Coordinates of C-alpha atoms in Angstrom, one line a residue:
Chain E
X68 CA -27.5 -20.8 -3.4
X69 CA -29.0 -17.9 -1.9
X70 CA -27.0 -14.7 -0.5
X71 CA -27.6 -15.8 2.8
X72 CA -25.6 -19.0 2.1
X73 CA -22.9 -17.3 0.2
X74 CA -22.3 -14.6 3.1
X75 CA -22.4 -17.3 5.4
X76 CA -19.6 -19.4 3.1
X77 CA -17.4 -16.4 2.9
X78 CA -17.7 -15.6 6.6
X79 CA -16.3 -19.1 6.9
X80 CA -13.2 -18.4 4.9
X81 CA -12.0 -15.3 6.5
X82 CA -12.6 -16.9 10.3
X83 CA -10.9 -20.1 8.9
X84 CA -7.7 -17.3 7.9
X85 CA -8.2 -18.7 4.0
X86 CA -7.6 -15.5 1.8
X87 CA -10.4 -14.2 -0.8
X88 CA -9.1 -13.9 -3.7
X89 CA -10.4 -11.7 -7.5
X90 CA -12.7 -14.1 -8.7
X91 CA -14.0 -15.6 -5.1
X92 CA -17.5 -14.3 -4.4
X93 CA -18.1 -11.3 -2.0
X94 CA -20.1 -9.2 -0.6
X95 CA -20.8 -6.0 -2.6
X96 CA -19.3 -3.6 0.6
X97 CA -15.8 -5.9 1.5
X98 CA -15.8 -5.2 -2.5
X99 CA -16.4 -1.8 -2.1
X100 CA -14.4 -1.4 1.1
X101 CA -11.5 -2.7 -0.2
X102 CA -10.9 -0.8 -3.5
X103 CA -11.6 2.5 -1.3
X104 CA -8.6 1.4 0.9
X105 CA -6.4 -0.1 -1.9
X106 CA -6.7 3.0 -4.1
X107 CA -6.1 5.5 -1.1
X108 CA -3.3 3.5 -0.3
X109 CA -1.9 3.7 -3.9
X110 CA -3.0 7.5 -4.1
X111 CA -0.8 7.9 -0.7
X112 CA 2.2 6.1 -2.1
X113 CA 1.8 8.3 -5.1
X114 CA 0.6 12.1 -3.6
X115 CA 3.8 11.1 -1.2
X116 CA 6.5 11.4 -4.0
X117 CA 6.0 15.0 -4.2
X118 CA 6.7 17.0 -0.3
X119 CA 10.3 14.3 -1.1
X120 CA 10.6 15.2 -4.7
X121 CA 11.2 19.0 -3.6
X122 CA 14.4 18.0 -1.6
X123 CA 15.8 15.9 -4.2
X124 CA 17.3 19.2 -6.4
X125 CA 18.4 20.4 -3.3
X126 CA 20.2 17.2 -1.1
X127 CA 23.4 17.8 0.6
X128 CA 25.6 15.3 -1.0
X129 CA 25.7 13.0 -4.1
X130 CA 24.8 10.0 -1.3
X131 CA 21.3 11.6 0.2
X132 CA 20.4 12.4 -3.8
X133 CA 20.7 9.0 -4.8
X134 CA 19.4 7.7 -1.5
X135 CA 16.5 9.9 -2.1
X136 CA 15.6 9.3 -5.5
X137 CA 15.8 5.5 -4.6
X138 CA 13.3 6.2 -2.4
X139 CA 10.8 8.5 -4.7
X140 CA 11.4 5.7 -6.9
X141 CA 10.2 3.0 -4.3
X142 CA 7.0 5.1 -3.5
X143 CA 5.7 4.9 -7.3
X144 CA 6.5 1.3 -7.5
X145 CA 4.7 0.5 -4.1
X146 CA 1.6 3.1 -5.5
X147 CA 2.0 0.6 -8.8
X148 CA 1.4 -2.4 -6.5
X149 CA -1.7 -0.9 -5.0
X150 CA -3.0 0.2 -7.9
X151 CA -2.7 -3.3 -9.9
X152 CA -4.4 -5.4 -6.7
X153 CA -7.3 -2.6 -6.9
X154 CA -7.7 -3.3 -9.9
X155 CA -8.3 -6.8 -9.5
X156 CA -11.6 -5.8 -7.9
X157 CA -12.6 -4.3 -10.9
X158 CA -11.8 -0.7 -10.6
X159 CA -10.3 0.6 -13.7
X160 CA -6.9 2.8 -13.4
X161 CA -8.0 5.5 -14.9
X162 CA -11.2 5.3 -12.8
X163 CA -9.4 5.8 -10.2
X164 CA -7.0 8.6 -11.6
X165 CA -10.2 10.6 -11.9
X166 CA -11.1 10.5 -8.4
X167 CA -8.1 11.4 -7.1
X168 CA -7.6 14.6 -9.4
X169 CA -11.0 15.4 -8.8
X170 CA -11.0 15.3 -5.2
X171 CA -13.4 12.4 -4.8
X172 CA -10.2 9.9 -3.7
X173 CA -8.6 10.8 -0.5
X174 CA -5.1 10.3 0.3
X175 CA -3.3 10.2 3.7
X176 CA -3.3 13.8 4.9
X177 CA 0.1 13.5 5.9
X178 CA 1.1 14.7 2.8
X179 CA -0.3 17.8 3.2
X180 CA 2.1 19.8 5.0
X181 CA 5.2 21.3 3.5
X182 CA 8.6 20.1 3.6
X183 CA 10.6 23.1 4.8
X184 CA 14.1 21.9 5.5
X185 CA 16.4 19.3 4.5
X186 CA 15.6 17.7 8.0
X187 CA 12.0 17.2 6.9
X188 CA 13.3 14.1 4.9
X189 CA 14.7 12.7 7.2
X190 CA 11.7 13.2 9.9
X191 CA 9.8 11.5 7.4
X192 CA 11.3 8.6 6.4
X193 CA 11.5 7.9 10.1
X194 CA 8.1 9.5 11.9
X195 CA 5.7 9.2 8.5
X196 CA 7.1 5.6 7.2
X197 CA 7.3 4.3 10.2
X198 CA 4.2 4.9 10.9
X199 CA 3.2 3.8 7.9
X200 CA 5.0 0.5 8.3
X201 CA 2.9 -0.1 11.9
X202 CA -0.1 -0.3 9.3
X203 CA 1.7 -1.9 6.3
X204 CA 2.8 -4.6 8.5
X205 CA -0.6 -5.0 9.9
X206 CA -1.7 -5.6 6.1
X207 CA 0.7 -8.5 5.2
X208 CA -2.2 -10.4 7.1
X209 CA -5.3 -8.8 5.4
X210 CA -7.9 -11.1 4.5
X211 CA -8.1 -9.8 0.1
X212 CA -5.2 -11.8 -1.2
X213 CA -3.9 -9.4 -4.1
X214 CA -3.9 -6.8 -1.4
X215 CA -1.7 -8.5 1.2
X216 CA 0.4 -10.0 -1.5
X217 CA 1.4 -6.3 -2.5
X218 CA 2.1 -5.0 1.5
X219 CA 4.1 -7.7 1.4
X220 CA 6.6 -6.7 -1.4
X221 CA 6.1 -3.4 0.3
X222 CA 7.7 -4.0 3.7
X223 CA 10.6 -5.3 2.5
X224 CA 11.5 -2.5 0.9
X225 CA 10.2 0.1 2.8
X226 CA 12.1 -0.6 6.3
X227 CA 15.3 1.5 4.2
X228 CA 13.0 4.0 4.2
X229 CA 12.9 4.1 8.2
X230 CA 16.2 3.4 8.5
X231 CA 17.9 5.9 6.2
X232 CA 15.5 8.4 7.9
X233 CA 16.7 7.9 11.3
X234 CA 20.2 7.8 9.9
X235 CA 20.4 11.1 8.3
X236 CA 18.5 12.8 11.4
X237 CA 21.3 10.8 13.6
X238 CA 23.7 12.8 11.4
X239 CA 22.5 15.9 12.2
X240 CA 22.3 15.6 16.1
X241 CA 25.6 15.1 15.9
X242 CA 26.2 17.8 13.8
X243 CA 26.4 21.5 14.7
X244 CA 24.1 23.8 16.8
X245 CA 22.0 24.9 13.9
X246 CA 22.1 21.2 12.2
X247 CA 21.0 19.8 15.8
X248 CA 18.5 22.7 15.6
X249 CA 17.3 21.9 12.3
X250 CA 16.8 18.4 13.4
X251 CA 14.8 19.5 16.4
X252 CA 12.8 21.4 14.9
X253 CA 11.9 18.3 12.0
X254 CA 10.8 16.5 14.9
X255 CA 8.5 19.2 16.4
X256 CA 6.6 19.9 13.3
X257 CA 6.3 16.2 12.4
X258 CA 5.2 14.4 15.5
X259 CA 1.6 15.7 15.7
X260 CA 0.9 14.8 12.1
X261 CA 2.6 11.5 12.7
X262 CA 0.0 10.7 15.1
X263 CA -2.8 11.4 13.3
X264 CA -1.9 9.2 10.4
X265 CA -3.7 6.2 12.7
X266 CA -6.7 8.0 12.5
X267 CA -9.8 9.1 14.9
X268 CA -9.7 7.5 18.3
X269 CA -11.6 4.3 18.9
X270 CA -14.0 5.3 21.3
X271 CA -15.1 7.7 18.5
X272 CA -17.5 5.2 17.0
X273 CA -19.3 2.4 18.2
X274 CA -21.0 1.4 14.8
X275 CA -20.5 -2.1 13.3
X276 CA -17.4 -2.8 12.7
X277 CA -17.3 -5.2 9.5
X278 CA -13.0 -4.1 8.8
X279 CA -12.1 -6.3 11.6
X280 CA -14.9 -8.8 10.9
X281 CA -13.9 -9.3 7.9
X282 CA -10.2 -9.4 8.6
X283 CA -9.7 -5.8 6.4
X284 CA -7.9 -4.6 9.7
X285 CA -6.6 -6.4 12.3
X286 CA -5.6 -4.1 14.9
X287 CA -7.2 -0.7 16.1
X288 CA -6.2 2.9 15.8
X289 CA -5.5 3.1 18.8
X290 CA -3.5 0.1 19.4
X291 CA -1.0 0.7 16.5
X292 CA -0.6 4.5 17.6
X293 CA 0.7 3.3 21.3
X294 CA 2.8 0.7 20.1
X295 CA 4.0 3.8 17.4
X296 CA 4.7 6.2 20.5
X297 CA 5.8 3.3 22.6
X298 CA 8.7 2.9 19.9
X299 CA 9.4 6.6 18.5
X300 CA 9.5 7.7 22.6
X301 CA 12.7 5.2 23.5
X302 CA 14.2 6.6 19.8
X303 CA 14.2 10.0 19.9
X304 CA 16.5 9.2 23.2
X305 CA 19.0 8.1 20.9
X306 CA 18.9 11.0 19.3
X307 CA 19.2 13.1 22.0
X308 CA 16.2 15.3 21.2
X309 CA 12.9 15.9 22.3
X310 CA 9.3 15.2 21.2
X311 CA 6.9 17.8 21.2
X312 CA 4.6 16.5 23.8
X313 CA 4.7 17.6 28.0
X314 CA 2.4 15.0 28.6
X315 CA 4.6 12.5 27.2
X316 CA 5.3 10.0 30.4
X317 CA 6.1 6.2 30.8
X318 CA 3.1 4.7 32.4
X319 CA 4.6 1.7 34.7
X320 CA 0.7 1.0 35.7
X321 CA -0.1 0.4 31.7
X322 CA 3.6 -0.5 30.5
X323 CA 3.2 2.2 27.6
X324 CA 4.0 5.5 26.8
X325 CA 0.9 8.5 27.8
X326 CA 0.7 10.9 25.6
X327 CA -1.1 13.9 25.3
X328 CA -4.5 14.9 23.1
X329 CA -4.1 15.1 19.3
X330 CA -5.8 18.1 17.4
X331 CA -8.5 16.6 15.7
X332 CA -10.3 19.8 14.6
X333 CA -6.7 19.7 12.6
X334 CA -7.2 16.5 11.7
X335 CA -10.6 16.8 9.6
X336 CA -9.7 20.0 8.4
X337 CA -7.0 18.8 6.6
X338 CA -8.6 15.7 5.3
X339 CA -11.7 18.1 3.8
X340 CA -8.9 19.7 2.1
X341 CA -8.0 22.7 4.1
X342 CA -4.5 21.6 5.2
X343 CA -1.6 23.5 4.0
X344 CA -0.7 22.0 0.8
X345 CA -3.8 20.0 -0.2
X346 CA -4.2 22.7 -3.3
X347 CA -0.7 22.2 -4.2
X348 CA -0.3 18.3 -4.5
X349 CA -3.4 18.2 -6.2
X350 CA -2.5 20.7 -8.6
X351 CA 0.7 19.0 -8.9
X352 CA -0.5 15.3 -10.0
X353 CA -2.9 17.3 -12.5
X354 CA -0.4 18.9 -14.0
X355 CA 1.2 15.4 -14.6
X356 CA -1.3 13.7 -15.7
X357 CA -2.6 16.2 -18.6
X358 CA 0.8 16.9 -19.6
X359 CA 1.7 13.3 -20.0
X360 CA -1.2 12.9 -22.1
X361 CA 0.4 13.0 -25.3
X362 CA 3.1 10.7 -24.0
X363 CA 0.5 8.4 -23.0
X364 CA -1.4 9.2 -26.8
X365 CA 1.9 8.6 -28.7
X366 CA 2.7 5.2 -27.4
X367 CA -0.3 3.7 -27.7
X368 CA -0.5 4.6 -31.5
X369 CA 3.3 3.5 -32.1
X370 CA 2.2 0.3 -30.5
X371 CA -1.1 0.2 -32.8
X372 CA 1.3 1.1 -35.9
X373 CA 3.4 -1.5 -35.1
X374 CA 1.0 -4.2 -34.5
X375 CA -0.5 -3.4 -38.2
X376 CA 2.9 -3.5 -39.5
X377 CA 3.6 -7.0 -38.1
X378 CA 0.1 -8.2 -39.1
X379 CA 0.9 -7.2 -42.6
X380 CA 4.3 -8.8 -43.0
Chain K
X257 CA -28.3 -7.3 3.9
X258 CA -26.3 -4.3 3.8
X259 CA -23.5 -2.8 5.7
X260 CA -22.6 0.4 6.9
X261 CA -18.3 0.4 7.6
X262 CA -18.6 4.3 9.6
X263 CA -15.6 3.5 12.1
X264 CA -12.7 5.1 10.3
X265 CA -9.8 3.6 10.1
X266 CA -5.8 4.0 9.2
X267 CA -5.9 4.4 5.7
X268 CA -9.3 4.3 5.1
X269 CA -10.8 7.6 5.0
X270 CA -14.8 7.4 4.2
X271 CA -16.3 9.2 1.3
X272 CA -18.6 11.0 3.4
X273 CA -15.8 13.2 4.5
X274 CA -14.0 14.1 2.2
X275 CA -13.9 17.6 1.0
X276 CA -15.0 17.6 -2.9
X277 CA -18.2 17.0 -4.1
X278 CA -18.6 13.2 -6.0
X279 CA -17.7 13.0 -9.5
X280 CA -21.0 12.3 -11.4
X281 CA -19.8 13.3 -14.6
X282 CA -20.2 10.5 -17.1
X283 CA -17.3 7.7 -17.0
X284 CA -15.2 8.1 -20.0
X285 CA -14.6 5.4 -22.4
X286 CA -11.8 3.5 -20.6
X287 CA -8.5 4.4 -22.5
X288 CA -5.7 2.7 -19.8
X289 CA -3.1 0.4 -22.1
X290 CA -3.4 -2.9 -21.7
X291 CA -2.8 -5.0 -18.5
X292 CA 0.3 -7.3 -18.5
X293 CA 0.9 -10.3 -15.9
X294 CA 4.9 -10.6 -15.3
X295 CA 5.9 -13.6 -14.2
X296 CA 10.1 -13.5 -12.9
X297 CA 12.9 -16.0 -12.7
X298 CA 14.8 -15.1 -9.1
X299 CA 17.9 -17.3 -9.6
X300 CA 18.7 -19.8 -12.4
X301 CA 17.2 -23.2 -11.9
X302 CA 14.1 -21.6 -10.4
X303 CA 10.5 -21.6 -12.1
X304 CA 9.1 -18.1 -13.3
X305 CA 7.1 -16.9 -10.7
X306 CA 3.9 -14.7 -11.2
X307 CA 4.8 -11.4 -9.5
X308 CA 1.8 -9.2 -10.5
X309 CA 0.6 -6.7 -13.3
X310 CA 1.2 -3.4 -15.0
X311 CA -0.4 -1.8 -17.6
X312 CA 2.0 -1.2 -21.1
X313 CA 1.0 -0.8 -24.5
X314 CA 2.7 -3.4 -26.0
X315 CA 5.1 -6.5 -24.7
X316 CA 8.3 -4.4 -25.2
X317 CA 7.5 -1.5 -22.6
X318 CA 5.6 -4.1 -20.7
X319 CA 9.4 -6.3 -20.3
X320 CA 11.0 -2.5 -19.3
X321 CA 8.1 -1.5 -17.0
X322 CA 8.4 -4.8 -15.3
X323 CA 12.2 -4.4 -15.2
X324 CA 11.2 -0.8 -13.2
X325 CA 8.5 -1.9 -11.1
X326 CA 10.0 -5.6 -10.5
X327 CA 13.3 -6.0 -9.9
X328 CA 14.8 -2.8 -8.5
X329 CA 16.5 -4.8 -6.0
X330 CA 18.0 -7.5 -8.4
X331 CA 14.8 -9.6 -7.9
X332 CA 15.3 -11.1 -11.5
X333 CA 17.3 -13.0 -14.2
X334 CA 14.5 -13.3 -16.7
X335 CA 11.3 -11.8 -16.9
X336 CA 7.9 -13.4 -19.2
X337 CA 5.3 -11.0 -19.6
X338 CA 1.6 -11.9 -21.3
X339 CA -0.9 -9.9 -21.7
X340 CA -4.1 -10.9 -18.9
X341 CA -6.4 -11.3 -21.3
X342 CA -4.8 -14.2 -23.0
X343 CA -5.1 -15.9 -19.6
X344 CA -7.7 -18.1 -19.3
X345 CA -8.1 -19.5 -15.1
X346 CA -10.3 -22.5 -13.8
X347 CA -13.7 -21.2 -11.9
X348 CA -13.4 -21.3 -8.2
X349 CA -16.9 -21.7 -8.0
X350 CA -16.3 -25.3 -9.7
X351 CA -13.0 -26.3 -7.6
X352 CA -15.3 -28.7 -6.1
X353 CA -16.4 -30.7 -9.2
X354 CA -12.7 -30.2 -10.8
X355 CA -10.6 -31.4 -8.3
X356 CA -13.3 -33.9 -7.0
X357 CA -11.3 -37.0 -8.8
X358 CA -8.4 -36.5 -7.1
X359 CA -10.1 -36.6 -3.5
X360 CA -10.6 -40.4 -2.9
X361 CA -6.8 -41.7 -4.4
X362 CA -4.7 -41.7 -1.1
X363 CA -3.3 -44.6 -2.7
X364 CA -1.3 -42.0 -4.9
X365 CA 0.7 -41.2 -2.3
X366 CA 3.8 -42.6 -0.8
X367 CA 2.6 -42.7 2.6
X368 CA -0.2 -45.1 2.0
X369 CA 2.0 -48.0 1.8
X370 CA 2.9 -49.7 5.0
X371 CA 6.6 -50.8 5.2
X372 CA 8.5 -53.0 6.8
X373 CA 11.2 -50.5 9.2
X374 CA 13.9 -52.9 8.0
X375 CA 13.4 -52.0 4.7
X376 CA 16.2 -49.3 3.6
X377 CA 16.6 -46.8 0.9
X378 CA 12.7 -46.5 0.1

């Protein structure tokens, strides 16, 4: 069967809404394109433990602590997830350990701004994962099977996320001036970041587009960033604060939210590494890794010494 | 044929922009622990279910990991783990051939037989 034939075959599949899975022929880029995504996504869920795990020390009760180290704890399971469907596509682990610390691996470059109050937590789990959730929920339906199996143990556990978030900001705007202030000004650093997690604007490219073709992606940037402001505008009402944005208007014409430009020289600046903590995080996970070494080292030789132990009795 | 993905998506930030240089130093001998399928019981009564994979160095921390990873919300009562390589799975490229007997037997089900309506209990 020539690759013609095969291409042809797995075009069939995907149109017919039959998932691909590891040992189902494909074509060398939906291989390639996938464990880029897959491993980001895992990096994310991973890189995004740390702007969190510099609040947990510091939470105002016994409640958010726990809340928020259930939470940290969620994030390296859902990266564990990620990592294992990568790795069904052949990628090894540690493969893909070594791109991330050596900068080759991106991750989303939400998590490289600072977490500066106590508020930040909660303006993340409800601007950052719920944006994330937009996407996530997209990918339940994603055409690689391994990969849509893991969103979909992700979603259920990542809507506590959004909710807790919105709770604890809730909280605040009801609390005093500077806690409403506090919560405010969450919000305001937040939202513009938010935004940007969907990516470029679609217009920006109008190259062949094999993600959607391939069922990869199923929605566009743009489409999953107004139905993102479309919800965050009627919440923040709720809240009884403001978002960050004069141009932000209900459009009766369009039945959605307008909204105003997004920084996009930001944008690529902070993905090519010049954001404000991009140093930091990546310092962080290499400090991790090479100081769990010997961890990593010890087990596996109580587990060889073991194994000879057993063989010999 | 080849393709060239350039839109960028969510999550999906091509290599061409990102800010290091590629790593071309030479791949190290692969030293991850072994990888584990976990297969886990939700309620008694149920069949153990194949939930995914996690790497451990032997089947001890591979039942502990899987306890960490797999049931943080009391998604468990009993948890197998084996370790993938022991796994051997049928070639999808020969479903065709290996399910092929089972194709022309609609006589194996129950809705091939035609029935009387007064017939009751069947």
């Amino acid at each position: 069967m020539g690759t013609h034939n095969l291409e042809e075959l797995f075009q069939n599949k995907i149109d017919l809404e039959i998932k691909i899975e590891p040992k189902n022929w494909m074509p060398e880029a939906y291989r390639k394109t996938n464990i880029r995504q897959i491993s980001q996504h895992a990096h994310s869920e991973i890189v995004g433990m740390l702007p969190e795990g510099n609040w947990i020390s510091r939470a105002p009760s016994l409640k958010r602590k726990a809340i928020l180290i259930a939470k940290v704890q969620d994030e390296a399971g859902h990266g564990l997830y990620l990592y294992a469907a990568a790795e069904t596509l052949g990628q090894s682990r540690e493969q893909m350990f070594n791109d991330l610390h050596s900068g080759k691996a991106k991750y989303s470059s939400i998590f490289n701004y600072p977490t500066l109050t106590w508020a930040d937590m909660g303006a993340i789990g409800w601007l950052v994962d719920g944006a994330a959730i937009m996407n996530q929920v997209m990918l339940t339906r994603t055409s690689y099977g391994p990969y849509a199996r893991a969103m979909v143990r992700i979603c259920k556990e990542e809507s506590f996320h959004q909710r807790q978030g919105f709770e604890s900001l809730w909280v605040l705007s009801k609390g005093s001036e500077e806690q409403r202030a506090l919560c405010q000004d969450a919000i305001n650093r937040w939202w513009w970041p938010a935004l940007m997690m969907f990516g470029p604007i679609d217009s920006e490219s109008t190259n062949s587009d094999m993600s959607m073709k391939w069922k990869i992606k199923r929605k566009t940037n743009d489409e999953l960033r107004q139905q993102f402001v479309d919800m965050i505008a009627e919440q923040v009402k709720l809240l009884g604060m403001t978002l960050p944005d004069p141009n932000l208007r209900w459009n009766e014409a369009r039945k959605h939210y307008d909204f105003g430009e997004i920084n996009w020289d930001e944008f690529w600046q902070v993905v090519k590494g010049n954001g404000p903590c991009n140093k930091e995080r990546l310092e962080a996970r290499k400090k991790a890794w090479e100081q769990g070494a010997w961890v990593r080292e010890a087990a596996q030789a109580y587990a060889n010494k073991q194994r000879t132990r057993n063989k010999a009795a | 044929m080849q393709y060239f993905i350039k839109k960028v998506y969510y999550g999906d930030i091509p290599d061409a922009s990102g800010g290091a240089a590629s790593s071309n130093e030479p791949q190290q001998p692969n030293t991850d622990w072994p990888l584990w399928e976990v297969f886990i019981r939700s309620k008694q009564g149920l069949d153990h279910k194949h939930v995914g994979s996690l790497h451990a160095t032997d089947a001890k921390m591979a039942i502990e990991n899987a306890r960490d990873v797999y049931t943080r919300r009391q998604e468990g009562l009993s948890i197998w783990v084996v370790e993938s390589k022991y796994i051997t799975a049928s070639n999808p490229a020969e479903a065709g051939e290996l399910y092929e007997p089972a194709v022309d037997k609609v006589y194996r089900h129950p809705t091939f037989y035609d029935l009387p309506d007064e017939v009751k209990h069947m």
